[in-house]
Amino acid sequence: MGSLKRYQHYIGGEWVDPASGEWIESSNPYSGQPWAEFPRGNQADADRAVEAAYNAFTSGDWPSIGPTARGALMRKLGDLIATNAQELAKIEVQDNGKLIAEMGAQLGYVPQWYYYYGGLADKIEGAVLPIDKPDTFNYTLHEPLGVCVAITPWNSPLLITAWKLAPALAAGNTVVLKPSEFTSASAFEFVKLVEEAGFPPGVVNVVSGYGKEIGEALVSHDKVAKVSFTGGTMSGTRVNENAASGLKKVSLELGGKSPNIVFDDCEMDNAVKGVISGIFAATGQTCIAGSRLLVQESIHDEFVDKLVAFAKTAQIGDPMSLDTQVGPVTTPPQYEKILSYFDVAKEDGAECVLGGGKPDDPALGGGWFVQPTIYTGVSNSMRIAQEEIFGPVLSVIPFKDDNHAVEIANDVVYGLASGLWTQSIRRAIGISKLIQAGTVWVNTYRAVSFVSPFGGYKRSGLGKESGQQAIKDYMQTKSVWISTATEVPNPFVIR
Ligand code: NAD
């Protein structure tokens, strides 16, 4: 116990113990051994953090730091993240078990969100409106909302944090960040850089704990103006319900069951790589996992053979090693969930052509590993085709023609992402329009950028992150009316 790294909440610029006096153990998914402890936050901690954020929004230095100076602070923060990217990546790997190769690249890219929104901070312009009233001057102001709560999942902690914090801060808000109870370490390390960059105390606060405890307390707090949530669809629905009673603004990035659609005119070797990257990269633990492979009947057998042959070469192992391609599952409940779907697939009558269990390599020790798994003979009504597994488990579903592909692709409650593999521009443009998903990748997969809006259709979410619009979602518009008339006219008539 004594050797575990113990973190504290960061509230109002101070490191403080949780009111409960309790901590949550976090284990390294590769070894299965505990390595850190996070504060178990509750209502009292939520109150304290929101008060600190509210005070920083209404008093002190932050309200008088103009947008240009905010942009400069954000660029400094981006630089500090860039300098510390490898260290932050190592902490994330230790906490969530994803590959150092992936997390290193991710953390190297995260500064871009702070640069981009830092640049936008002083480019949000109001307007003087050509108002239709005599002797009247009318203009608009775009103002921050106030205290924003950012809640993140365990799979890409600091990337998803950047998607929320960068527009929120650029817009002039203050933030309470609650990372996942499984992977809070990197958020606590990151906030040290926020302090070093020179953000005033209380502008960014970090608290940890369970969703049902401190998460709900934050979402329900009267002084919170907006909740930006990334996580599972069930939790997101609950967040939406709790936020609704206070009429808070909400953005939700939720789960997915994304179709990766391979047409008979694809470049087959590229499509194989695209399907692999969609489902086995990050051990399938991404919201955008291409977990349904829709493949045209005429090439089905040849494609599946190539896919299985390629997938068999995947190196499973230590996520800290640069050679590893598939690492462990991040959390014990997630590990159990994936294993349970192997039984579901059997009951559904799907045919397992790869994996379907735990690897038997003793070198993998106490880690939470599952085999990269492929099922064929899947119909779209099976549970493995409809439910988000969040692991390296692929369901292969054959289709006849374009209409059939679109029908299957859209026959699911989710709508986060999709992939198309085709050489035909007619197909690429036509089918992109018909797919009910917030992202369509054509002849690529898993590409994201600060420039391009990201978010789900249907039950995959509400609102968008990244891109210029996202900063407006952290702002509200005020209309200011000034009369230049020398006399107030009849007070009983609307103007
Ligand atoms: P989760 O929903 O269990 O938890 C996410 C976060 O929400 C955690 O910080 C948790 O403590 C908190 N939380 C849970 N219930 C809450 C509640 N009632 N009120 C307030 N906070 C609550 O999700 P997870 O298991 O950490 O992450 C996996 C899920 O996240 C998957 O469904 C995945 O698809 C989704 N995800 C979506 C995106 C996206 O951008 N669309 C990105 C990554 C992950």
XYZ file of C-alpha atoms and ligand atoms in Angstrom:
539
model
C 0.000 0.000 0.000
C 2.692 2.411 1.095
C 4.355 2.241 -2.313
C 1.289 3.347 -4.266
C 1.398 6.836 -5.737
C -1.356 8.801 -3.980
C -3.040 11.678 -5.814
C -5.188 14.471 -4.373
C -7.952 16.593 -5.892
C -6.770 19.859 -7.448
C -9.269 22.555 -6.463
C -8.829 26.336 -6.569
C -5.094 25.932 -7.207
C -4.552 23.677 -4.164
C -4.003 19.955 -3.712
C -6.593 18.678 -1.252
C -7.654 15.343 0.252
C -11.145 14.021 -0.526
C -13.847 14.827 2.040
C -14.552 11.084 2.304
C -10.954 10.335 3.382
C -11.136 7.417 0.915
C -9.095 6.579 -2.161
C -9.684 4.331 -5.197
C -6.904 1.936 -6.208
C -5.838 1.971 -9.824
C -4.113 -1.052 -11.358
C -1.730 -1.409 -14.269
C -3.656 -3.473 -16.852
C -0.492 -5.224 -18.036
C 0.556 -6.526 -14.626
C -2.854 -6.470 -12.945
C -1.073 -4.842 -9.981
C -2.221 -1.644 -8.220
C 0.134 1.302 -8.717
C -1.770 4.495 -7.770
C -4.629 5.814 -5.648
C -7.158 8.445 -6.677
C -9.340 10.464 -4.308
C -12.873 9.090 -3.969
C -14.791 12.317 -4.456
C -18.308 12.950 -3.200
C -20.912 15.726 -3.009
C -18.742 17.852 -0.678
C -15.810 17.739 -3.113
C -18.111 18.540 -6.041
C -19.466 21.572 -4.146
C -15.955 22.739 -3.326
C -14.706 22.367 -6.896
C -17.718 24.077 -8.480
C -17.492 26.958 -5.972
C -13.799 27.382 -6.830
C -14.588 27.400 -10.551
C -17.499 29.796 -10.031
C -15.340 32.193 -7.988
C -12.648 32.094 -10.680
C -15.287 32.866 -13.322
C -16.801 35.817 -11.471
C -13.810 37.343 -9.647
C -10.014 37.377 -9.560
C -7.822 37.609 -12.668
C -9.602 35.361 -15.192
C -12.567 37.605 -16.123
C -10.197 40.459 -16.956
C -7.794 38.373 -19.047
C -8.890 39.232 -22.587
C -9.228 36.746 -25.430
C -5.799 37.496 -26.925
C -4.094 36.881 -23.593
C -6.182 33.723 -23.098
C -4.914 32.534 -26.473
C -1.325 33.149 -25.371
C -1.880 31.132 -22.173
C -3.283 28.287 -24.238
C -0.339 28.269 -26.611
C 1.963 28.103 -23.594
C -0.034 25.157 -22.261
C 0.236 23.459 -25.676
C 4.010 23.916 -25.608
C 4.240 22.437 -22.116
C 2.199 19.400 -23.175
C 4.478 18.958 -26.207
C 7.568 19.068 -23.978
C 6.069 16.529 -21.568
C 4.246 14.350 -24.123
C 6.320 11.216 -23.633
C 6.064 11.367 -19.823
C 2.311 11.882 -19.996
C 2.029 9.021 -22.496
C 3.894 6.672 -20.141
C 1.499 7.532 -17.323
C -1.491 6.824 -19.545
C -0.040 3.466 -20.637
C 0.579 2.512 -17.009
C -2.991 3.504 -16.159
C -4.949 2.299 -19.215
C -2.715 -0.303 -20.877
C -2.980 1.151 -24.368
C 0.152 1.028 -26.485
C 3.019 3.443 -25.912
C 3.238 3.751 -29.724
C -0.392 4.927 -29.853
C -0.381 7.085 -26.722
C 2.967 8.695 -27.610
C 1.589 9.751 -30.998
C -1.692 10.877 -29.410
C -0.031 13.022 -26.743
C 2.299 14.488 -29.363
C -0.812 15.642 -31.261
C -2.858 16.901 -28.270
C -1.141 20.360 -28.183
C -2.760 21.134 -31.539
C -6.172 21.508 -29.880
C -4.764 24.144 -27.502
C -3.016 25.963 -30.355
C -6.097 25.884 -32.593
C -8.596 27.115 -30.002
C -6.009 29.512 -28.535
C -5.855 31.025 -32.021
C -9.643 31.196 -32.250
C -10.047 32.889 -28.845
C -9.845 36.442 -30.239
C -11.613 35.716 -33.525
C -15.130 35.240 -32.221
C -16.756 38.416 -33.397
C -20.140 39.833 -32.574
C -22.052 41.932 -35.084
C -23.669 45.335 -35.350
C -27.056 44.474 -36.793
C -28.905 46.491 -39.443
C -31.830 46.856 -37.109
C -35.235 47.876 -38.501
C -36.044 50.411 -35.746
C -35.361 54.102 -35.946
C -32.862 55.675 -33.527
C -31.706 52.270 -32.339
C -28.307 50.644 -32.163
C -28.210 46.843 -31.745
C -25.189 44.586 -31.437
C -24.331 41.073 -30.289
C -21.736 39.764 -27.843
C -20.592 36.137 -27.625
C -19.922 35.432 -23.978
C -18.726 32.421 -22.001
C -21.273 30.249 -20.196
C -19.656 29.988 -16.760
C -18.636 26.772 -15.022
C -18.301 23.819 -17.405
C -18.023 20.247 -16.168
C -15.936 17.932 -18.349
C -16.317 14.184 -17.738
C -14.042 11.762 -19.585
C -13.742 7.969 -20.061
C -10.683 5.770 -19.606
C -9.641 5.067 -23.165
C -7.916 8.279 -24.317
C -7.944 10.506 -21.225
C -5.912 13.555 -22.259
C -6.983 13.583 -25.909
C -10.643 13.712 -24.912
C -9.816 16.263 -22.199
C -8.306 18.519 -24.885
C -11.457 18.283 -27.008
C -13.409 19.785 -24.101
C -10.949 22.033 -22.267
C -9.452 23.795 -25.260
C -12.729 25.309 -26.582
C -14.085 25.844 -23.048
C -11.041 27.861 -21.922
C -10.648 29.724 -25.210
C -14.255 30.890 -24.778
C -13.433 32.206 -21.274
C -15.176 29.581 -19.125
C -13.831 27.838 -16.052
C -13.776 24.055 -15.795
C -14.145 21.174 -13.373
C -12.629 18.089 -14.972
C -13.553 14.614 -13.747
C -11.541 11.857 -15.398
C -12.510 8.183 -15.240
C -12.067 6.533 -11.855
C -9.899 3.928 -13.641
C -7.463 6.357 -15.290
C -7.265 9.641 -13.385
C -3.470 9.880 -13.099
C -2.763 11.731 -16.338
C -5.358 14.437 -15.578
C -3.660 15.169 -12.253
C -0.259 15.307 -13.956
C -1.657 17.474 -16.766
C -3.138 20.073 -14.417
C 0.367 20.769 -13.077
C 1.137 22.049 -16.589
C -2.012 24.212 -16.535
C -0.690 25.820 -13.356
C 2.806 26.197 -14.833
C 1.364 27.877 -17.950
C -0.036 30.607 -15.675
C -3.808 30.009 -15.623
C -5.227 31.616 -12.450
C -6.276 29.303 -9.595
C -9.767 27.844 -9.982
C -9.878 28.154 -13.788
C -9.175 24.422 -14.135
C -9.989 22.053 -11.275
C -9.548 18.276 -11.323
C -11.491 15.920 -9.076
C -11.775 12.147 -9.255
C -14.180 9.468 -8.115
C -17.105 7.375 -9.250
C -19.720 8.564 -11.730
C -22.597 7.761 -9.374
C -20.977 9.775 -6.562
C -19.019 12.865 -7.589
C -20.041 12.631 -11.278
C -23.753 12.999 -10.546
C -23.086 15.660 -7.902
C -21.208 17.760 -10.460
C -23.805 17.339 -13.206
C -26.636 18.299 -10.830
C -24.890 21.305 -9.263
C -26.881 24.549 -9.580
C -23.861 26.661 -10.495
C -22.834 24.487 -13.453
C -23.783 25.941 -16.835
C -22.666 23.164 -19.172
C -21.755 19.490 -19.021
C -19.554 17.971 -21.672
C -19.537 14.204 -21.319
C -17.769 11.363 -23.105
C -18.576 7.804 -22.111
C -21.084 5.013 -22.501
C -24.587 5.587 -23.857
C -26.279 4.490 -20.606
C -24.209 6.866 -18.472
C -24.683 9.640 -21.051
C -28.442 9.220 -20.941
C -28.362 9.548 -17.150
C -26.159 12.649 -17.428
C -28.647 14.161 -19.868
C -31.556 13.484 -17.493
C -29.754 15.010 -14.501
C -28.631 18.057 -16.471
C -32.128 18.591 -17.877
C -33.626 19.462 -14.490
C -31.290 22.478 -14.303
C -31.697 23.267 -18.039
C -27.950 22.955 -18.497
C -26.336 22.831 -21.872
C -25.091 19.350 -22.630
C -22.807 17.766 -25.156
C -22.517 13.990 -25.259
C -19.989 11.820 -27.084
C -21.183 8.275 -26.581
C -20.791 4.729 -27.846
C -20.804 3.236 -31.303
C -21.219 0.094 -33.386
C -19.644 1.453 -36.506
C -19.849 -0.298 -39.880
C -16.676 -0.683 -41.911
C -18.013 -1.450 -45.405
C -15.851 -3.282 -47.945
C -17.095 -3.218 -51.557
C -16.068 -5.584 -54.321
C -14.089 -2.812 -56.097
C -11.841 -2.002 -53.117
C -8.047 -2.149 -53.012
C -8.144 -5.325 -50.988
C -4.815 -5.069 -49.150
C -5.595 -1.530 -48.036
C -9.077 -2.523 -46.956
C -7.639 -5.365 -44.859
C -5.357 -2.892 -43.075
C -8.254 -0.468 -42.608
C -10.452 -3.135 -41.061
C -7.609 -4.252 -38.767
C -6.957 -0.677 -37.627
C -10.673 -0.186 -37.029
C -11.054 -3.106 -34.634
C -7.721 -4.348 -33.271
C -5.850 -1.061 -32.784
C -6.213 0.099 -29.171
C -7.467 -3.440 -28.458
C -10.809 -2.347 -29.876
C -11.303 0.032 -26.956
C -12.341 3.028 -28.957
C -15.744 4.556 -29.446
C -15.098 4.613 -33.193
C -14.192 0.916 -33.433
C -15.287 -0.490 -36.786
C -16.807 -3.458 -35.008
C -19.165 -4.477 -37.828
C -17.395 -5.508 -41.014
C -19.870 -5.417 -43.886
C -18.310 -7.218 -46.828
C -19.757 -7.730 -50.291
C -20.759 -11.359 -50.857
C -18.737 -11.739 -54.068
C -15.417 -11.141 -52.251
C -16.435 -12.374 -48.783
C -14.382 -15.566 -48.563
C -11.227 -14.169 -50.138
C -11.381 -11.050 -47.949
C -11.968 -12.968 -44.721
C -9.028 -15.292 -45.498
C -6.708 -12.321 -46.019
C -8.044 -10.590 -42.912
C -7.570 -13.603 -40.671
C -4.062 -14.182 -42.049
C -3.096 -10.571 -41.293
C -4.763 -10.531 -37.868
C -2.867 -13.680 -36.860
C 0.402 -11.747 -37.136
C -0.658 -9.220 -34.459
C 1.887 -9.059 -31.649
C 0.153 -9.275 -28.269
C 2.196 -8.116 -25.304
C 3.618 -5.401 -23.088
C 2.053 -2.062 -24.054
C 5.298 -0.305 -23.106
C 7.118 -2.164 -25.897
C 7.164 -0.413 -29.262
C 6.760 -3.802 -31.025
C 3.444 -4.601 -29.366
C 0.350 -4.223 -31.543
C -2.385 -5.474 -29.200
C -2.223 -4.684 -25.482
C -4.392 -5.602 -22.513
C -7.942 -4.511 -21.772
C -7.994 -1.466 -19.494
C -10.317 -2.461 -16.672
C -11.394 -5.721 -14.997
C -15.136 -5.067 -15.626
C -14.385 -4.405 -19.303
C -12.308 -7.613 -19.454
C -15.213 -9.626 -18.012
C -17.625 -7.926 -20.394
C -15.594 -8.904 -23.466
C -15.228 -12.496 -22.259
C -18.991 -12.693 -21.726
C -19.561 -11.715 -25.372
C -17.643 -14.819 -26.479
C -20.466 -16.831 -24.880
C -23.088 -14.552 -26.422
C -21.569 -15.125 -29.885
C -21.697 -18.885 -29.346
C -25.352 -18.716 -28.276
C -26.127 -16.510 -31.286
C -24.654 -19.180 -33.564
C -21.826 -17.096 -35.037
C -18.754 -18.915 -36.350
C -15.476 -18.023 -34.679
C -12.672 -17.903 -37.273
C -10.065 -16.255 -35.022
C -9.516 -16.007 -31.261
C -12.597 -16.164 -29.083
C -10.862 -16.537 -25.720
C -7.912 -15.582 -23.532
C -4.389 -15.957 -24.953
C -2.527 -18.867 -23.347
C 0.929 -17.245 -23.441
C 2.340 -17.427 -19.863
C 4.513 -14.371 -20.615
C 1.347 -12.259 -20.485
C 1.214 -12.906 -16.728
C -1.488 -11.238 -14.685
C -2.615 -8.835 -17.427
C -6.179 -8.588 -18.694
C -5.652 -9.941 -22.205
C -8.183 -11.227 -24.734
C -7.470 -12.600 -28.197
C -8.194 -10.569 -31.314
C -11.424 -12.234 -32.412
C -13.354 -12.526 -35.673
C -16.842 -13.994 -36.126
C -18.336 -14.823 -39.512
C -21.891 -15.877 -40.298
C -23.164 -12.939 -38.285
C -26.588 -11.514 -38.991
C -27.183 -7.891 -38.109
C -29.856 -8.798 -35.569
C -27.444 -10.773 -33.383
C -26.371 -9.181 -30.103
C -22.717 -9.160 -31.212
C -23.797 -7.018 -34.192
C -25.990 -4.622 -32.213
C -24.245 -4.075 -28.862
C -21.041 -2.151 -28.234
C -18.468 -4.658 -26.942
C -15.564 -2.186 -26.698
C -12.935 -4.836 -27.343
C -11.095 -6.534 -30.252
C -14.149 -8.448 -31.446
C -15.230 -8.175 -35.080
C -18.570 -9.308 -36.526
C -18.481 -10.035 -40.264
C -21.787 -9.517 -42.077
C -22.153 -10.186 -45.832
C -24.166 -7.883 -48.113
C -25.423 -8.155 -51.699
C -25.359 -4.642 -53.169
C -25.097 -0.946 -52.236
C -28.679 -0.637 -50.986
C -28.308 -3.712 -48.852
C -25.040 -2.368 -47.369
C -26.690 0.936 -46.421
C -29.701 -0.846 -44.949
C -27.497 -2.991 -42.679
C -25.154 -0.104 -41.818
C -28.044 2.049 -40.571
C -29.924 -0.740 -38.798
C -28.453 -0.013 -35.347
C -29.195 2.501 -32.583
C -25.744 4.075 -32.860
C -24.357 6.471 -35.460
C -20.839 7.514 -34.505
C -18.613 6.580 -37.445
C -18.298 4.435 -40.550
C -15.766 3.357 -43.158
C -16.141 2.771 -46.905
C -13.595 0.865 -48.993
C -14.164 1.424 -52.705
C -12.394 2.755 -55.789
C -15.604 4.302 -57.108
C -16.120 8.017 -56.496
C -19.802 7.530 -57.305
C -20.125 5.013 -54.479
C -17.972 7.065 -52.090
C -20.037 10.236 -52.448
C -23.423 8.570 -52.834
C -23.122 6.213 -49.899
C -21.477 8.814 -47.610
C -24.741 10.759 -47.921
C -26.909 7.795 -46.992
C -24.973 6.616 -43.943
C -26.478 7.726 -40.613
C -23.237 8.547 -38.797
C -21.359 11.666 -37.741
C -18.152 10.594 -39.508
C -17.589 8.741 -42.775
C -14.061 7.692 -43.687
C -13.437 6.629 -47.271
C -10.375 4.445 -47.852
C -9.065 5.376 -44.403
C -10.163 4.831 -40.798
C -9.605 6.371 -37.316
C -8.518 9.801 -38.600
C -9.334 12.735 -36.279
C -8.264 16.368 -36.303
C -8.831 19.560 -34.304
C -10.125 21.099 -37.571
C -12.904 18.606 -38.294
C -16.146 18.270 -36.277
C -16.545 14.974 -34.458
C -19.701 13.605 -32.853
C -22.467 11.091 -33.153
C -25.823 10.747 -34.861
C -28.670 8.861 -33.174
C -27.729 7.419 -29.744
C -24.042 8.108 -30.255
C -24.407 11.594 -28.878
C -25.457 15.210 -28.969
C -23.315 18.027 -30.343
C -19.879 18.103 -31.939
C -16.338 18.460 -30.702
C -13.411 19.959 -32.665
C -13.729 22.425 -35.506
C -14.729 26.077 -35.306
C -18.323 25.489 -34.224
C -17.243 23.787 -30.982
C -16.091 27.060 -29.400
C -19.569 28.562 -29.967
C -21.034 25.637 -28.062
C -19.202 26.970 -24.999
C -20.638 30.469 -25.501
C -23.973 32.265 -25.395
C -25.098 35.227 -27.443
C -26.273 38.492 -25.922
C -28.205 41.099 -27.876
C -27.592 44.708 -26.705
C -30.133 47.442 -27.624
C -29.272 51.139 -27.299
C -31.758 53.857 -28.082
C -30.458 57.156 -29.398
C -33.927 58.736 -29.372
C -34.290 61.914 -27.357
C -37.606 60.811 -25.937
C -39.072 57.470 -24.801
C -42.256 56.998 -26.836
C -45.610 55.533 -25.724
C -44.634 53.094 -22.931
C -47.769 50.924 -23.466
C -46.761 49.750 -26.957
C -44.111 47.184 -27.884
C -41.127 48.686 -29.682
P -18.600 5.316 -18.620
O -19.834 5.865 -19.187
O -18.696 4.185 -17.668
O -17.787 6.447 -17.852
C -17.358 7.635 -18.473
C -17.176 8.707 -17.431
O -18.450 9.077 -16.931
C -16.364 8.311 -16.213
O -15.605 9.419 -15.782
C -17.438 7.967 -15.188
O -17.014 8.102 -13.865
C -18.484 8.995 -15.532
N -19.866 8.643 -15.187
C -20.463 7.432 -15.256
N -21.762 7.529 -14.879
C -21.992 8.833 -14.602
C -23.129 9.564 -14.173
N -24.314 8.967 -13.934
N -23.015 10.889 -13.971
C -21.837 11.520 -14.207
N -20.714 10.870 -14.597
C -20.789 9.540 -14.796
O -17.677 4.961 -19.876
P -16.260 4.260 -19.876
O -16.490 2.812 -19.598
O -15.291 5.020 -19.031
O -15.823 4.482 -21.390
C -16.246 3.668 -22.416
C -17.410 4.289 -23.173
O -17.082 5.593 -23.617
C -17.760 3.517 -24.402
O -19.150 3.381 -24.538
C -17.226 4.375 -25.527
O -17.858 4.185 -26.757
C -17.416 5.738 -24.989
N -16.503 6.675 -25.645
C -17.005 7.580 -26.526
C -16.161 8.454 -27.185
C -16.683 9.457 -28.169
O -15.994 10.433 -28.436
N -17.866 9.297 -28.719
C -14.787 8.419 -26.930
C -14.312 7.480 -26.033
C -15.192 6.625 -25.387
